[in-house]
């Protein structure tokens, strides 16, 4: 069966990245199917037309052989007749020093709050970042700000609805077209609706489960094959999937069963994905942060958790939002909520640690202790 155009792009792009992998860094390749690109002259190029029924393994082998015939270095451009051109992006800023220097990272739920701060930290540490969010305008504006701070081409914003497989696939396709593939996927998008099991509407339970549980599954399902092709082209290379979970994925949460259940399920997915995807050179772990009190999830004045928990009497005797906050801070041995810097320390550890997969790492200030 002949491959679709999308399938060809999503194999050749990551294959080229894998074939350029050196010392933990792979080149970025932009796919361009404009008439201008198709007719342009490239000083350093090769032409490759994959067979109609080619497999990923055959395409990688063909490209490896062609590159070897050209001296062993991946060219500036790889021309696919009738399809377009993969153009190598040589940007020294993209291989800047930093804990994730030169890597391509995708963060979901990145238009604001915790996800945005994760993306900003990754960019500051040398990564090229894709900010994926259902709020595409917000993601694109945030990406433009990162480019202003760290250099053009260092970030893009794409729309993603993590509950819709087609939307996730389109986001993945956009990442491959922009950069050729990815090295780090951080499924961060999440929602919470707190209410008693005795009164919570079924639609609210379905909404929380769909975003937090199904959304994680779909992101891994669509992005992992791209990461697998990179590993096929460079078996020494490793990629990472790091799910942002919650302490509620480790212990139950009173009057918050939909959220805790979705997060417990996320840990189960992480362990299962880790067993399967290690053969593709993909490490899969979760980070389980404590309460991020300063972000919109908690502090939004209309729908934040402090407001919701005041309404549902989760802190007995609390009369104000500040009472609820103080009640939650008192639950933490270290006396404060979790911060982005705390989580990023765990993210960089998991990327650096080559001998760890399938773990759920608590970052809770001692509120949750593993037994």
Protein backbone atom coordinates (compact mmCIF):
# COMPACT_ATOMS: atom_id res chain seq x y z
CA UNK A 1 0.00 0.00 0.00
CA UNK A 2 1.38 3.40 -1.00
CA UNK A 3 2.20 5.71 1.89
CA UNK A 4 0.40 9.01 2.33
CA UNK A 5 2.34 12.24 1.98
CA UNK A 6 2.10 12.82 5.72
CA UNK A 7 3.60 9.40 6.45
CA UNK A 8 6.55 10.05 4.12
CA UNK A 9 7.27 13.41 5.75
CA UNK A 10 6.94 11.92 9.23
CA UNK A 11 9.55 9.28 8.42
CA UNK A 12 12.09 11.23 6.36
CA UNK A 13 12.18 14.19 8.78
CA UNK A 14 13.03 12.23 11.94
CA UNK A 15 15.27 9.89 9.93
CA UNK A 16 17.41 12.85 8.90
CA UNK A 17 17.52 14.08 12.49
CA UNK A 18 18.62 10.67 13.68
CA UNK A 19 21.29 10.40 11.00
CA UNK A 20 22.77 13.72 12.12
CA UNK A 21 22.77 12.78 15.81
CA UNK A 22 26.12 13.61 17.40
CA UNK A 23 26.88 13.91 21.13
CA UNK A 24 23.22 14.13 22.06
CA UNK A 25 22.29 16.76 19.47
CA UNK A 26 20.52 16.28 16.14
CA UNK A 27 20.13 18.78 13.33
CA UNK A 28 16.79 20.41 12.64
CA UNK A 29 15.22 19.95 9.21
CA UNK A 30 12.37 22.14 7.96
CA UNK A 31 10.05 20.67 5.33
CA UNK A 32 9.07 23.11 2.59
CA UNK A 33 6.63 22.19 -0.18
CA UNK A 34 6.33 25.67 -1.70
CA UNK A 35 6.93 26.13 -5.42
CA UNK A 36 9.88 28.35 -4.58
CA UNK A 37 11.53 25.62 -2.51
CA UNK A 38 10.87 22.95 -5.12
CA UNK A 39 12.58 25.00 -7.87
CA UNK A 40 15.41 26.44 -5.77
CA UNK A 41 19.03 25.43 -6.37
CA UNK A 42 20.92 23.99 -3.41
CA UNK A 43 24.71 23.82 -3.33
CA UNK A 44 24.67 20.78 -1.07
CA UNK A 45 21.77 18.45 -1.71
CA UNK A 46 20.69 14.94 -2.54
CA UNK A 47 17.54 13.59 -4.13
CA UNK A 48 15.52 10.74 -2.69
CA UNK A 49 12.27 9.23 -3.90
CA UNK A 50 11.07 6.55 -1.47
CA UNK A 51 9.48 3.44 -3.01
CA UNK A 52 5.69 3.49 -2.86
CA UNK A 53 5.54 0.61 -0.39
CA UNK A 54 8.66 1.52 1.61
CA UNK A 55 8.85 0.89 5.34
CA UNK A 56 10.49 3.18 7.86
CA UNK A 57 13.37 0.72 8.06
CA UNK A 58 13.91 0.84 4.30
CA UNK A 59 13.76 4.64 4.15
CA UNK A 60 16.31 4.96 6.94
CA UNK A 61 18.61 2.44 5.23
CA UNK A 62 18.25 4.20 1.86
CA UNK A 63 19.04 7.60 3.33
CA UNK A 64 21.98 6.23 5.29
CA UNK A 65 23.43 4.76 2.09
CA UNK A 66 22.89 7.94 0.07
CA UNK A 67 24.47 10.10 2.75
CA UNK A 68 27.41 7.70 2.97
CA UNK A 69 27.89 7.96 -0.79
CA UNK A 70 28.04 11.75 -0.39
CA UNK A 71 30.82 11.62 2.17
CA UNK A 72 28.90 10.86 5.36
CA UNK A 73 27.58 14.31 6.23
CA UNK A 74 23.88 15.10 5.95
CA UNK A 75 23.36 17.68 3.20
CA UNK A 76 21.80 21.11 3.39
CA UNK A 77 18.76 19.86 1.49
CA UNK A 78 17.08 16.55 0.73
CA UNK A 79 14.80 16.84 -2.29
CA UNK A 80 11.84 14.49 -2.51
CA UNK A 81 10.58 14.74 -6.11
CA UNK A 82 6.97 15.84 -6.37
CA UNK A 83 6.71 16.34 -2.61
CA UNK A 84 9.04 19.05 -1.37
CA UNK A 85 12.39 19.72 0.25
CA UNK A 86 13.81 19.07 3.69
CA UNK A 87 16.10 22.02 4.41
CA UNK A 88 18.66 21.83 7.18
CA UNK A 89 18.37 24.69 9.64
CA UNK A 90 21.83 25.74 10.77
CA UNK A 91 21.25 27.96 13.77
CA UNK A 92 23.97 28.18 16.38
CA UNK A 93 21.46 29.47 18.92
CA UNK A 94 19.70 26.10 18.67
CA UNK A 95 22.81 24.29 19.89
CA UNK A 96 23.52 26.73 22.67
CA UNK A 97 24.91 25.44 25.92
CA UNK A 98 22.33 24.41 28.46
CA UNK A 99 20.92 21.29 30.02
CA UNK A 100 18.75 20.66 26.95
CA UNK A 101 20.86 22.54 24.42
CA UNK A 102 19.98 21.62 20.84
CA UNK A 103 16.95 19.50 21.72
CA UNK A 104 13.47 19.99 20.28
CA UNK A 105 10.81 19.91 23.00
CA UNK A 106 7.01 19.85 22.77
CA UNK A 107 4.96 21.05 25.76
CA UNK A 108 1.17 20.72 25.80
CA UNK A 109 -0.97 23.15 27.75
CA UNK A 110 1.74 25.75 27.21
CA UNK A 111 -0.15 28.96 26.44
CA UNK A 112 -0.18 30.07 30.06
CA UNK A 113 0.64 29.18 33.63
CA UNK A 114 2.70 26.14 34.50
CA UNK A 115 3.06 24.90 30.92
CA UNK A 116 4.27 28.28 29.68
CA UNK A 117 6.85 28.48 32.46
CA UNK A 118 8.07 24.98 31.56
CA UNK A 119 8.49 26.07 27.93
CA UNK A 120 10.31 29.23 28.95
CA UNK A 121 12.71 27.30 31.17
CA UNK A 122 13.45 24.81 28.38
CA UNK A 123 14.20 27.65 25.97
CA UNK A 124 16.48 29.30 28.52
CA UNK A 125 18.38 26.00 28.79
CA UNK A 126 18.97 25.79 25.04
CA UNK A 127 15.97 23.90 23.65
CA UNK A 128 13.86 24.74 20.64
CA UNK A 129 10.31 24.64 21.97
CA UNK A 130 6.88 23.91 20.53
CA UNK A 131 4.09 25.39 22.64
CA UNK A 132 0.95 23.34 21.99
CA UNK A 133 -2.38 24.48 23.36
CA UNK A 134 -6.07 24.56 22.50
CA UNK A 135 -5.65 28.34 22.79
CA UNK A 136 -3.62 28.66 19.60
CA UNK A 137 -3.49 32.47 19.71
CA UNK A 138 -2.07 32.36 23.21
CA UNK A 139 0.46 29.67 22.27
CA UNK A 140 1.63 31.65 19.24
CA UNK A 141 1.95 34.87 21.23
CA UNK A 142 3.94 33.09 23.93
CA UNK A 143 6.17 31.50 21.29
CA UNK A 144 6.80 34.90 19.70
CA UNK A 145 7.90 36.22 23.09
CA UNK A 146 10.33 33.32 23.49
CA UNK A 147 11.76 34.05 20.04
CA UNK A 148 12.20 37.71 21.00
CA UNK A 149 14.14 36.65 24.09
CA UNK A 150 16.18 33.74 22.77
CA UNK A 151 16.32 34.08 18.99
CA UNK A 152 14.16 33.60 15.93
CA UNK A 153 13.13 30.04 15.22
CA UNK A 154 13.54 28.98 18.85
CA UNK A 155 9.80 28.47 19.39
CA UNK A 156 6.51 28.01 17.58
CA UNK A 157 2.94 27.83 18.80
CA UNK A 158 0.54 25.19 17.48
CA UNK A 159 -3.06 24.35 18.21
CA UNK A 160 -3.81 21.06 19.91
CA UNK A 161 -6.92 19.56 21.44
CA UNK A 162 -5.46 16.65 23.35
CA UNK A 163 -8.86 14.91 23.50
CA UNK A 164 -9.03 14.67 19.70
CA UNK A 165 -6.69 12.24 17.96
CA UNK A 166 -6.89 14.10 14.65
CA UNK A 167 -5.95 17.38 16.33
CA UNK A 168 -2.99 15.74 18.09
CA UNK A 169 -1.85 14.22 14.80
CA UNK A 170 -2.03 17.61 13.07
CA UNK A 171 0.07 19.13 15.83
CA UNK A 172 2.61 16.33 15.46
CA UNK A 173 2.70 16.87 11.70
CA UNK A 174 3.38 20.56 12.30
CA UNK A 175 6.30 19.76 14.59
CA UNK A 176 7.89 17.48 11.98
CA UNK A 177 7.40 20.06 9.23
CA UNK A 178 9.00 22.76 11.37
CA UNK A 179 11.92 20.86 12.91
CA UNK A 180 12.03 17.31 11.54
CA UNK A 181 11.11 15.65 14.83
CA UNK A 182 11.45 16.01 18.58
CA UNK A 183 13.56 14.82 21.49
CA UNK A 184 11.36 15.64 24.47
CA UNK A 185 7.56 15.46 24.86
CA UNK A 186 6.00 16.95 27.98
CA UNK A 187 2.27 16.17 28.19
CA UNK A 188 1.22 18.88 30.63
CA UNK A 189 -2.32 19.79 29.58
CA UNK A 190 -4.71 19.10 32.41
CA UNK A 191 -8.00 20.18 33.95
CA UNK A 192 -9.72 19.77 37.28
CA UNK A 193 -13.33 19.91 38.42
CA UNK A 194 -13.65 19.14 42.11
CA UNK A 195 -16.91 17.82 43.53
CA UNK A 196 -18.30 15.01 45.62
CA UNK A 197 -18.82 11.69 43.87
CA UNK A 198 -22.42 11.93 45.11
CA UNK A 199 -23.16 15.06 43.12
CA UNK A 200 -20.61 15.47 40.31
CA UNK A 201 -22.25 15.56 36.86
CA UNK A 202 -21.21 12.78 34.53
CA UNK A 203 -20.14 15.32 31.89
CA UNK A 204 -17.64 16.85 34.32
CA UNK A 205 -16.17 13.43 35.10
CA UNK A 206 -15.90 12.69 31.37
CA UNK A 207 -14.26 16.05 30.68
CA UNK A 208 -11.55 15.60 33.33
CA UNK A 209 -10.87 12.02 32.29
CA UNK A 210 -10.76 12.89 28.60
CA UNK A 211 -8.18 15.67 29.00
CA UNK A 212 -5.99 14.18 31.71
CA UNK A 213 -6.05 10.47 30.83
CA UNK A 214 -7.10 10.07 27.22
CA UNK A 215 -5.16 13.20 26.27
CA UNK A 216 -1.92 11.73 27.60
CA UNK A 217 -2.56 8.49 25.71
CA UNK A 218 -3.23 10.29 22.42
CA UNK A 219 -0.14 12.48 22.68
CA UNK A 220 2.10 9.48 23.21
CA UNK A 221 0.32 7.52 20.47
CA UNK A 222 0.91 10.22 17.85
CA UNK A 223 4.36 11.52 18.82
CA UNK A 224 6.11 8.28 19.83
CA UNK A 225 6.36 6.93 16.24
CA UNK A 226 8.34 10.02 15.23
CA UNK A 227 10.72 9.56 18.13
CA UNK A 228 11.02 5.87 17.24
CA UNK A 229 12.21 6.68 13.71
CA UNK A 230 14.92 8.92 15.11
CA UNK A 231 16.12 6.03 17.26
CA UNK A 232 15.97 3.69 14.28
CA UNK A 233 18.34 6.03 12.46
CA UNK A 234 20.56 6.50 15.51
CA UNK A 235 20.30 3.59 17.98
CA UNK A 236 22.56 5.39 20.44
CA UNK A 237 20.11 8.30 20.67
CA UNK A 238 17.44 8.48 23.37
CA UNK A 239 14.25 10.51 23.64
CA UNK A 240 12.10 11.40 26.63
CA UNK A 241 8.42 11.59 27.44
CA UNK A 242 7.84 13.26 30.79
CA UNK A 243 4.22 13.52 31.85
CA UNK A 244 3.32 16.25 34.32
CA UNK A 245 1.11 14.30 36.70
CA UNK A 246 0.21 15.32 40.28
CA UNK A 247 0.60 14.24 43.87
CA UNK A 248 -3.03 13.18 43.35
CA UNK A 249 -1.64 10.45 41.11
CA UNK A 250 0.05 8.98 44.19
CA UNK A 251 -2.58 9.47 46.91
CA UNK A 252 -6.33 9.91 46.78
CA UNK A 253 -7.95 13.33 46.88
CA UNK A 254 -11.11 13.95 48.92
CA UNK A 255 -14.07 15.21 46.85
CA UNK A 256 -11.79 15.19 43.83
CA UNK A 257 -12.14 11.64 42.56
CA UNK A 258 -12.33 12.43 38.85
CA UNK A 259 -9.01 14.26 38.94
CA UNK A 260 -7.22 11.77 41.19
CA UNK A 261 -8.54 8.85 39.16
CA UNK A 262 -7.28 10.38 35.92
CA UNK A 263 -3.87 10.98 37.47
CA UNK A 264 -3.60 7.48 38.94
CA UNK A 265 -4.45 6.24 35.47
CA UNK A 266 -1.70 8.43 34.05
CA UNK A 267 0.88 6.70 36.23
CA UNK A 268 -0.39 3.37 34.92
CA UNK A 269 0.03 4.61 31.37
CA UNK A 270 3.54 5.81 32.15
CA UNK A 271 4.59 2.43 33.48
CA UNK A 272 3.02 0.62 30.52
CA UNK A 273 4.46 2.99 27.92
CA UNK A 274 7.89 2.69 29.54
CA UNK A 275 7.87 -1.09 29.13
CA UNK A 276 6.86 -0.86 25.47
CA UNK A 277 8.75 2.18 24.21
CA UNK A 278 12.20 1.51 25.64
CA UNK A 279 12.79 -0.66 22.56
CA UNK A 280 12.42 2.57 20.57
CA UNK A 281 14.92 4.41 22.75
CA UNK A 282 12.18 6.35 24.53
CA UNK A 283 12.25 6.80 28.31
CA UNK A 284 8.84 7.50 29.83
CA UNK A 285 8.42 9.00 33.29
CA UNK A 286 5.96 11.11 35.26
CA UNK A 287 6.55 13.99 37.62
CA UNK A 288 4.03 14.34 40.44
CA UNK A 289 4.16 17.93 41.69
CA UNK A 290 2.59 19.22 44.81
CA UNK A 291 0.12 22.05 44.66
CA UNK A 292 1.13 24.91 42.35
CA UNK A 293 -0.61 27.61 44.35
CA UNK A 294 0.49 30.62 42.32
CA UNK A 295 -0.72 29.40 38.93
CA UNK A 296 -4.15 29.96 37.38
CA UNK A 297 -5.27 26.40 38.17
CA UNK A 298 -5.29 27.34 41.85
CA UNK A 299 -5.48 31.13 41.91
CA UNK A 300 -7.90 32.02 39.10
CA UNK A 301 -10.46 34.25 40.88
CA UNK A 302 -13.44 32.70 39.10
CA UNK A 303 -12.69 29.01 38.57
CA UNK A 304 -9.44 28.34 40.46
CA UNK A 305 -9.16 25.52 42.95
CA UNK A 306 -9.08 27.86 45.93
CA UNK A 307 -12.52 29.11 44.85
CA UNK A 308 -13.80 25.60 44.12
CA UNK A 309 -12.50 24.24 47.43
CA UNK A 310 -14.03 27.11 49.36
CA UNK A 311 -17.38 26.24 47.78
CA UNK A 312 -17.04 22.52 48.52
CA UNK A 313 -15.76 23.04 52.09
CA UNK A 314 -12.55 21.07 51.61
CA UNK A 315 -10.92 23.09 54.41
CA UNK A 316 -13.41 22.92 57.29
CA UNK A 317 -14.09 26.33 58.79
CA UNK A 318 -12.51 28.30 55.94
CA UNK A 319 -14.34 31.55 55.27
CA UNK A 320 -12.13 33.10 52.61
CA UNK A 321 -9.86 32.08 49.77
CA UNK A 322 -6.88 33.06 51.91
CA UNK A 323 -8.10 30.68 54.62
CA UNK A 324 -8.16 27.87 52.06
CA UNK A 325 -4.65 28.72 50.86
CA UNK A 326 -3.24 28.77 54.40
CA UNK A 327 -4.94 25.45 55.09
CA UNK A 328 -3.23 23.87 52.10
CA UNK A 329 0.16 25.39 52.87
CA UNK A 330 -0.07 23.92 56.36
CA UNK A 331 -0.31 20.44 54.83
CA UNK A 332 3.18 20.77 53.30
CA UNK A 333 6.13 20.00 55.62
CA UNK A 334 8.23 22.56 53.73
CA UNK A 335 5.49 25.17 54.23
CA UNK A 336 4.87 26.35 50.67
CA UNK A 337 3.43 25.32 47.35
CA UNK A 338 5.34 23.80 44.49
CA UNK A 339 7.08 26.12 42.04
CA UNK A 340 8.08 25.71 38.43
CA UNK A 341 11.78 25.66 39.35
CA UNK A 342 11.14 22.65 41.61
CA UNK A 343 9.54 20.73 38.77
CA UNK A 344 12.18 21.73 36.23
CA UNK A 345 14.90 20.33 38.48
CA UNK A 346 13.11 16.98 38.19
CA UNK A 347 12.62 17.38 34.42
CA UNK A 348 16.33 17.97 33.83
CA UNK A 349 17.24 15.08 36.12
CA UNK A 350 15.05 12.70 34.13
CA UNK A 351 16.50 13.89 30.83
CA UNK A 352 20.06 13.54 32.13
CA UNK A 353 19.47 10.18 33.81
CA UNK A 354 19.92 7.51 31.17
CA UNK A 355 19.07 4.63 33.51
CA UNK A 356 15.53 5.48 34.60
CA UNK A 357 12.14 4.82 33.05
CA UNK A 358 8.61 4.08 34.24
CA UNK A 359 8.91 6.21 37.38
CA UNK A 360 6.53 8.64 39.07
CA UNK A 361 8.76 11.20 40.77
CA UNK A 362 7.16 13.17 43.62
CA UNK A 363 7.99 16.88 43.93
CA UNK A 364 5.77 17.72 46.88
CA UNK A 365 7.84 19.37 49.59
CA UNK A 366 7.42 16.21 51.68
CA UNK A 367 3.63 16.17 51.52
CA UNK A 368 3.70 12.80 49.78
CA UNK A 369 6.45 10.37 50.76
CA UNK A 370 6.96 7.13 48.89
CA UNK A 371 6.93 3.98 51.02
